[in-house]
Amino acid sequence: MSDVSFVRVEKASKSYTKASNNIPVFDNLNLDIPEGSFVALMGPSGSGKSTLLHAIGGLESLTSGSVKVDAVQISKMNQSQLSEWRSKTVGLVFQSFNLMQTLSAFANIELPLFLTKLSRAERKRRVNEIAELVRIDHRLNHRPSELSGGEQQRVAIARAIIADPQLLLCDEPTGELDQSTSAEVMNILRTLCDELEKTVLMVTHDPRAAAYSDNIYHFENGKLEFKRDQVA
Ligand code: ADP
Ligand code: MG
């Protein structure tokens, strides 16, 4: 881990307009995530955790303020610039896995590689390599419905990192898993940070999952509170 900030959120505000009512989510928020660190974001339901994660991943725009990732200002990009940037820079992992049900684990993991120029043989080699890393190599012919929750989440993590993005954004990745399966998934996320030097931002409700991170931020009343810096 370095001291260089990989994600920098500055003066970020977000509000939604619903039936001409303004619904503020957060206001004037700052967050720095050092390169190669693992940050957990906690807070009550509805506090804006997913909204902030989506803003950092370029999935949702801010009302004002800026997001820089690896010194690139994404707040000013248009939709096509954003989707190209996202495909190279960001891996996304969700609570409910979001796998394609009709495809095998192998084909799910391979999907992002169709946006690259890799040959079929190179894609296969890469899928096998990543599948081994997340310990799902023995289930590659299975469809999602034939996998446990933990196995499905490992497939989703493999898919998220297959194109080698620097930033991994995880929204409640253990939300649907039991405790021992959660621990397996958290060990994998920790390994991706420690060994592949991914920068990881994870939203979680679970203090046991948050304990795998380097830093914890708590979201309350539209403010971010710093809870722990294990690495300092
Ligand atoms: P969390 O992930 O912390 O549970 P969210 O970021 O999903 O919270 O939501 C924060 C707030 O923004 C909630 O009050 C939610 O109802 C509101 N919100 C989220 N998305 C929308 C939307 N598309 N339109 C209107 N309000 C929204
Ligand atoms: Mg959420």
mmCIF file of C-alpha atoms and ligand atoms in Angstrom:
data_model
loop_
_atom_site.group_PDB
_atom_site.id
_atom_site.type_symbol
_atom_site.label_atom_id
_atom_site.label_comp_id
_atom_site.label_asym_id
_atom_site.label_seq_id
_atom_site.Cartn_x
_atom_site.Cartn_y
_atom_site.Cartn_z
ATOM 1 C CA MET A 1 0.000 0.000 0.000
ATOM 2 C CA SER A 2 1.222 3.502 -0.768
ATOM 3 C CA ASP A 3 0.368 6.956 0.527
ATOM 4 C CA VAL A 4 -0.766 8.021 -2.914
ATOM 5 C CA SER A 5 -4.483 8.539 -3.111
ATOM 6 C CA PHE A 6 -6.081 6.293 -5.728
ATOM 7 C CA VAL A 7 -9.651 7.465 -5.232
ATOM 8 C CA ARG A 8 -10.282 11.078 -4.305
ATOM 9 C CA VAL A 9 -13.809 12.275 -3.675
ATOM 10 C CA GLU A 10 -14.031 16.028 -3.155
ATOM 11 C CA LYS A 11 -16.968 18.119 -1.973
ATOM 12 C CA ALA A 12 -19.353 15.476 -3.218
ATOM 13 C CA SER A 13 -23.065 16.158 -2.940
ATOM 14 C CA LYS A 14 -25.922 14.038 -4.153
ATOM 15 C CA SER A 15 -29.638 14.603 -4.058
ATOM 16 C CA TYR A 16 -32.529 13.024 -5.911
ATOM 17 C CA THR A 17 -35.589 14.815 -7.161
ATOM 18 C CA LYS A 18 -38.791 12.892 -6.698
ATOM 19 C CA ALA A 19 -42.195 14.411 -7.497
ATOM 20 C CA SER A 20 -40.563 17.868 -7.347
ATOM 21 C CA ASN A 21 -39.210 17.149 -3.853
ATOM 22 C CA ASN A 22 -35.479 17.408 -3.307
ATOM 23 C CA ILE A 23 -34.174 14.372 -1.411
ATOM 24 C CA PRO A 24 -30.631 15.001 -0.131
ATOM 25 C CA VAL A 25 -28.458 11.894 0.311
ATOM 26 C CA PHE A 26 -25.091 13.420 1.248
ATOM 27 C CA ASP A 27 -23.542 16.842 1.134
ATOM 28 C CA ASN A 28 -19.985 18.148 0.839
ATOM 29 C CA LEU A 29 -18.351 14.820 1.443
ATOM 30 C CA ASN A 30 -14.634 14.052 1.077
ATOM 31 C CA LEU A 31 -12.967 10.660 0.888
ATOM 32 C CA ASP A 32 -9.434 9.561 0.029
ATOM 33 C CA ILE A 33 -8.579 5.942 -0.620
ATOM 34 C CA PRO A 34 -4.854 5.212 -0.800
ATOM 35 C CA GLU A 35 -3.625 3.098 -3.690
ATOM 36 C CA GLY A 36 -3.613 -0.589 -2.832
ATOM 37 C CA SER A 37 -5.634 -0.202 0.362
ATOM 38 C CA PHE A 38 -8.825 -1.942 1.435
ATOM 39 C CA VAL A 39 -11.511 0.397 2.749
ATOM 40 C CA ALA A 40 -14.831 -0.619 4.305
ATOM 41 C CA LEU A 41 -17.848 1.669 4.242
ATOM 42 C CA MET A 42 -20.495 1.042 6.887
ATOM 43 C CA GLY A 43 -23.669 2.803 7.980
ATOM 44 C CA PRO A 44 -27.423 2.385 8.312
ATOM 45 C CA SER A 45 -29.611 1.329 5.424
ATOM 46 C CA GLY A 46 -30.490 4.303 3.225
ATOM 47 C CA SER A 47 -27.521 6.383 4.402
ATOM 48 C CA GLY A 48 -26.044 6.651 0.892
ATOM 49 C CA LYS A 49 -23.396 3.916 0.833
ATOM 50 C CA SER A 50 -24.424 2.430 -2.517
ATOM 51 C CA THR A 51 -24.912 5.892 -3.994
ATOM 52 C CA LEU A 52 -21.339 6.846 -3.085
ATOM 53 C CA LEU A 53 -19.964 3.526 -4.366
ATOM 54 C CA HIS A 54 -21.830 4.011 -7.659
ATOM 55 C CA ALA A 55 -20.516 7.570 -7.984
ATOM 56 C CA ILE A 56 -16.937 6.316 -7.528
ATOM 57 C CA GLY A 57 -17.526 3.608 -10.140
ATOM 58 C CA GLY A 58 -18.991 6.066 -12.629
ATOM 59 C CA LEU A 59 -22.370 4.331 -12.520
ATOM 60 C CA GLU A 60 -24.162 7.364 -11.149
ATOM 61 C CA SER A 61 -23.393 11.067 -11.364
ATOM 62 C CA LEU A 62 -22.991 13.448 -8.448
ATOM 63 C CA THR A 63 -25.146 16.551 -8.077
ATOM 64 C CA SER A 64 -21.918 18.481 -7.434
ATOM 65 C CA GLY A 65 -18.313 17.827 -6.499
ATOM 66 C CA SER A 66 -15.743 15.580 -8.114
ATOM 67 C CA VAL A 67 -14.476 12.011 -8.207
ATOM 68 C CA LYS A 68 -10.927 11.298 -9.331
ATOM 69 C CA VAL A 69 -9.675 7.771 -9.800
ATOM 70 C CA ASP A 70 -5.953 7.347 -10.462
ATOM 71 C CA ALA A 71 -5.803 11.115 -11.073
ATOM 72 C CA VAL A 72 -8.462 10.870 -13.790
ATOM 73 C CA GLN A 73 -11.440 13.117 -13.205
ATOM 74 C CA ILE A 74 -14.452 10.970 -14.029
ATOM 75 C CA SER A 75 -17.117 13.481 -13.031
ATOM 76 C CA LYS A 76 -16.822 15.247 -16.375
ATOM 77 C CA MET A 77 -16.892 12.194 -18.658
ATOM 78 C CA ASN A 78 -19.837 11.454 -20.925
ATOM 79 C CA GLN A 79 -21.586 8.066 -20.916
ATOM 80 C CA SER A 80 -19.453 6.427 -23.608
ATOM 81 C CA GLN A 81 -16.182 7.683 -22.093
ATOM 82 C CA LEU A 82 -17.395 6.418 -18.719
ATOM 83 C CA SER A 83 -18.271 2.954 -19.939
ATOM 84 C CA GLU A 84 -14.924 2.560 -21.651
ATOM 85 C CA TRP A 85 -13.108 3.847 -18.559
ATOM 86 C CA ARG A 86 -15.157 1.501 -16.342
ATOM 87 C CA SER A 87 -14.386 -1.582 -18.417
ATOM 88 C CA LYS A 88 -10.644 -0.961 -17.934
ATOM 89 C CA THR A 89 -10.532 0.390 -14.396
ATOM 90 C CA VAL A 90 -13.367 -0.927 -12.243
ATOM 91 C CA GLY A 91 -14.520 -4.369 -11.146
ATOM 92 C CA LEU A 92 -17.943 -4.579 -9.533
ATOM 93 C CA VAL A 93 -19.214 -7.163 -7.047
ATOM 94 C CA PHE A 94 -22.800 -7.108 -5.785
ATOM 95 C CA GLN A 95 -24.717 -8.682 -2.917
ATOM 96 C CA SER A 96 -26.822 -10.856 -5.201
ATOM 97 C CA PHE A 97 -23.945 -11.965 -7.486
ATOM 98 C CA ASN A 98 -25.708 -10.770 -10.712
ATOM 99 C CA LEU A 99 -24.506 -13.730 -12.789
ATOM 100 C CA MET A 100 -25.991 -14.745 -16.146
ATOM 101 C CA GLN A 101 -28.129 -17.749 -15.244
ATOM 102 C CA THR A 102 -27.978 -19.410 -18.666
ATOM 103 C CA LEU A 103 -24.164 -19.340 -18.833
ATOM 104 C CA SER A 104 -21.627 -21.615 -17.142
ATOM 105 C CA ALA A 105 -19.276 -20.250 -14.497
ATOM 106 C CA PHE A 106 -16.532 -20.271 -17.157
ATOM 107 C CA ALA A 107 -18.605 -18.208 -19.608
ATOM 108 C CA ASN A 108 -19.656 -15.764 -16.874
ATOM 109 C CA ILE A 109 -16.045 -15.138 -15.914
ATOM 110 C CA GLU A 110 -14.982 -14.839 -19.557
ATOM 111 C CA LEU A 111 -17.611 -12.192 -20.472
ATOM 112 C CA PRO A 112 -15.581 -8.990 -19.837
ATOM 113 C CA LEU A 113 -12.770 -10.377 -22.012
ATOM 114 C CA PHE A 114 -14.939 -10.037 -25.123
ATOM 115 C CA LEU A 115 -14.264 -6.294 -24.815
ATOM 116 C CA THR A 116 -10.540 -6.998 -25.213
ATOM 117 C CA LYS A 117 -8.521 -8.249 -28.165
ATOM 118 C CA LEU A 118 -7.475 -11.490 -26.480
ATOM 119 C CA SER A 119 -7.691 -14.674 -28.547
ATOM 120 C CA ARG A 120 -9.891 -17.581 -27.527
ATOM 121 C CA ALA A 121 -6.874 -19.492 -26.194
ATOM 122 C CA GLU A 122 -5.664 -16.465 -24.215
ATOM 123 C CA ARG A 123 -9.142 -15.954 -22.779
ATOM 124 C CA LYS A 124 -9.256 -19.577 -21.693
ATOM 125 C CA ARG A 125 -5.845 -19.402 -20.064
ATOM 126 C CA ARG A 126 -6.790 -16.225 -18.223
ATOM 127 C CA VAL A 127 -10.145 -17.615 -16.991
ATOM 128 C CA ASN A 128 -8.419 -20.738 -15.673
ATOM 129 C CA GLU A 129 -5.763 -18.677 -13.921
ATOM 130 C CA ILE A 130 -8.267 -16.383 -12.178
ATOM 131 C CA ALA A 131 -10.605 -19.284 -11.360
ATOM 132 C CA GLU A 132 -7.734 -20.995 -9.583
ATOM 133 C CA LEU A 133 -6.953 -17.812 -7.669
ATOM 134 C CA VAL A 134 -10.531 -17.565 -6.316
ATOM 135 C CA ARG A 135 -10.728 -21.363 -5.932
ATOM 136 C CA ILE A 136 -13.600 -21.998 -8.317
ATOM 137 C CA ASP A 137 -11.577 -23.908 -10.923
ATOM 138 C CA HIS A 138 -13.331 -27.192 -10.028
ATOM 139 C CA ARG A 139 -16.793 -25.776 -10.847
ATOM 140 C CA LEU A 140 -16.264 -24.013 -14.151
ATOM 141 C CA ASN A 141 -18.787 -26.127 -16.077
ATOM 142 C CA HIS A 142 -21.566 -25.451 -13.594
ATOM 143 C CA ARG A 143 -24.329 -22.925 -14.082
ATOM 144 C CA PRO A 144 -25.062 -20.460 -11.248
ATOM 145 C CA SER A 145 -28.123 -22.478 -10.116
ATOM 146 C CA GLU A 146 -25.807 -25.447 -9.570
ATOM 147 C CA LEU A 147 -23.474 -23.478 -7.285
ATOM 148 C CA SER A 148 -23.680 -22.471 -3.618
ATOM 149 C CA GLY A 149 -23.922 -18.791 -2.692
ATOM 150 C CA GLY A 150 -20.250 -18.647 -1.803
ATOM 151 C CA GLU A 151 -19.277 -20.309 -5.077
ATOM 152 C CA GLN A 152 -21.477 -17.895 -7.053
ATOM 153 C CA GLN A 153 -19.845 -14.944 -5.322
ATOM 154 C CA ARG A 154 -16.403 -16.343 -6.152
ATOM 155 C CA VAL A 155 -17.455 -16.557 -9.821
ATOM 156 C CA ALA A 156 -18.662 -12.941 -9.594
ATOM 157 C CA ILE A 157 -15.325 -11.862 -8.069
ATOM 158 C CA ALA A 158 -13.444 -13.706 -10.828
ATOM 159 C CA ARG A 159 -15.560 -11.918 -13.439
ATOM 160 C CA ALA A 160 -14.910 -8.574 -11.691
ATOM 161 C CA ILE A 161 -11.116 -8.973 -11.849
ATOM 162 C CA ILE A 162 -10.681 -10.899 -15.102
ATOM 163 C CA ALA A 163 -9.893 -7.756 -17.128
ATOM 164 C CA ASP A 164 -7.386 -6.718 -14.436
ATOM 165 C CA PRO A 165 -9.023 -3.511 -13.169
ATOM 166 C CA GLN A 166 -7.155 -1.566 -10.484
ATOM 167 C CA LEU A 167 -10.233 -0.766 -8.445
ATOM 168 C CA LEU A 168 -12.643 -3.283 -6.971
ATOM 169 C CA LEU A 169 -15.998 -1.968 -5.727
ATOM 170 C CA CYS A 170 -18.054 -4.395 -3.656
ATOM 171 C CA ASP A 171 -21.584 -3.637 -2.434
ATOM 172 C CA GLU A 172 -22.453 -5.909 0.510
ATOM 173 C CA PRO A 173 -20.555 -8.843 -1.045
ATOM 174 C CA THR A 174 -21.300 -11.100 1.950
ATOM 175 C CA GLY A 175 -24.887 -9.901 2.472
ATOM 176 C CA GLU A 176 -26.396 -13.198 1.323
ATOM 177 C CA LEU A 177 -23.742 -15.535 2.698
ATOM 178 C CA ASP A 178 -23.399 -17.429 5.972
ATOM 179 C CA GLN A 179 -20.516 -16.715 8.299
ATOM 180 C CA SER A 180 -18.007 -19.314 7.124
ATOM 181 C CA THR A 181 -18.701 -18.614 3.435
ATOM 182 C CA SER A 182 -18.361 -14.887 4.164
ATOM 183 C CA ALA A 183 -14.950 -15.523 5.664
ATOM 184 C CA GLU A 184 -13.843 -17.350 2.487
ATOM 185 C CA VAL A 185 -14.994 -14.458 0.307
ATOM 186 C CA MET A 186 -13.321 -11.924 2.602
ATOM 187 C CA ASN A 187 -10.058 -13.867 2.509
ATOM 188 C CA ILE A 188 -10.167 -13.716 -1.281
ATOM 189 C CA LEU A 189 -10.807 -9.948 -1.283
ATOM 190 C CA ARG A 190 -7.939 -9.496 1.189
ATOM 191 C CA THR A 191 -5.652 -11.569 -1.070
ATOM 192 C CA LEU A 192 -6.587 -9.479 -4.118
ATOM 193 C CA CYS A 193 -5.540 -6.398 -2.192
ATOM 194 C CA ASP A 194 -2.349 -7.875 -0.717
ATOM 195 C CA GLU A 195 -1.077 -9.895 -3.674
ATOM 196 C CA LEU A 196 -2.530 -8.240 -6.780
ATOM 197 C CA GLU A 197 -2.402 -4.740 -5.259
ATOM 198 C CA LYS A 198 -6.025 -3.988 -6.015
ATOM 199 C CA THR A 199 -7.590 -1.010 -4.295
ATOM 200 C CA VAL A 200 -10.784 -2.289 -2.684
ATOM 201 C CA LEU A 201 -13.826 -0.344 -1.500
ATOM 202 C CA MET A 202 -16.453 -2.493 0.172
ATOM 203 C CA VAL A 203 -19.847 -1.533 1.552
ATOM 204 C CA THR A 204 -20.900 -3.819 4.383
ATOM 205 C CA HIS A 205 -23.241 -4.128 7.347
ATOM 206 C CA ASP A 206 -21.140 -6.820 8.916
ATOM 207 C CA PRO A 207 -18.403 -5.765 11.379
ATOM 208 C CA ARG A 208 -16.730 -9.169 10.869
ATOM 209 C CA ALA A 209 -16.392 -8.451 7.145
ATOM 210 C CA ALA A 210 -15.237 -4.873 7.823
ATOM 211 C CA ALA A 211 -12.503 -6.258 10.099
ATOM 212 C CA TYR A 212 -10.669 -7.533 6.987
ATOM 213 C CA SER A 213 -10.167 -3.963 5.761
ATOM 214 C CA ASP A 214 -7.373 -1.477 6.497
ATOM 215 C CA ASN A 215 -9.674 1.486 7.123
ATOM 216 C CA ILE A 216 -13.315 1.749 8.092
ATOM 217 C CA TYR A 217 -15.574 4.717 7.411
ATOM 218 C CA HIS A 218 -18.995 5.071 8.943
ATOM 219 C CA PHE A 219 -21.808 6.903 7.181
ATOM 220 C CA GLU A 220 -24.201 8.731 9.444
ATOM 221 C CA ASN A 221 -26.521 11.666 8.740
ATOM 222 C CA GLY A 222 -24.850 12.446 5.430
ATOM 223 C CA LYS A 223 -21.361 12.588 6.991
ATOM 224 C CA LEU A 224 -18.468 10.149 6.771
ATOM 225 C CA GLU A 225 -16.724 9.320 10.015
ATOM 226 C CA PHE A 226 -13.322 7.679 10.084
ATOM 227 C CA LYS A 227 -13.311 4.706 12.459
ATOM 228 C CA ARG A 228 -10.042 2.914 12.190
ATOM 229 C CA ASP A 229 -6.676 3.028 10.516
ATOM 230 C CA GLN A 230 -5.077 -0.321 11.175
ATOM 231 C CA VAL A 231 -2.136 0.304 8.893
ATOM 232 C CA ALA A 232 -0.797 3.618 10.215
HETATM 233 P P1 ADP B 1 -27.583 2.544 1.273
HETATM 234 O O1 ADP B 1 -26.792 1.835 0.212
HETATM 235 O O2 ADP B 1 -26.728 3.170 2.329
HETATM 236 O O3 ADP B 1 -28.625 1.669 1.875
HETATM 237 P P2 ADP B 1 -28.522 4.179 -0.949
HETATM 238 O O4 ADP B 1 -27.281 4.822 -1.409
HETATM 239 O O5 ADP B 1 -29.033 3.038 -1.743
HETATM 240 O O6 ADP B 1 -28.366 3.759 0.596
HETATM 241 O O7 ADP B 1 -29.682 5.255 -0.860
HETATM 242 C C1 ADP B 1 -29.539 6.477 -0.176
HETATM 243 C C2 ADP B 1 -30.832 7.273 -0.223
HETATM 244 O O8 ADP B 1 -31.089 7.689 -1.558
HETATM 245 C C3 ADP B 1 -32.053 6.482 0.235
HETATM 246 O O9 ADP B 1 -32.867 7.347 0.995
HETATM 247 C C4 ADP B 1 -32.720 6.107 -1.050
HETATM 248 O O10 ADP B 1 -34.107 5.972 -0.883
HETATM 249 C C5 ADP B 1 -32.373 7.262 -1.972
HETATM 250 N N1 ADP B 1 -32.285 6.834 -3.376
HETATM 251 C C6 ADP B 1 -31.410 5.933 -3.882
HETATM 252 N N2 ADP B 1 -31.565 5.791 -5.221
HETATM 253 C C7 ADP B 1 -32.587 6.630 -5.567
HETATM 254 C C8 ADP B 1 -33.238 6.960 -6.797
HETATM 255 N N3 ADP B 1 -32.868 6.401 -7.959
HETATM 256 N N4 ADP B 1 -34.232 7.889 -6.756
HETATM 257 C C9 ADP B 1 -34.589 8.481 -5.607
HETATM 258 N N5 ADP B 1 -34.012 8.219 -4.411
HETATM 259 C C10 ADP B 1 -33.035 7.310 -4.389
HETATM 260 MG MG MG B 2 -26.958 -0.107 -0.509
#
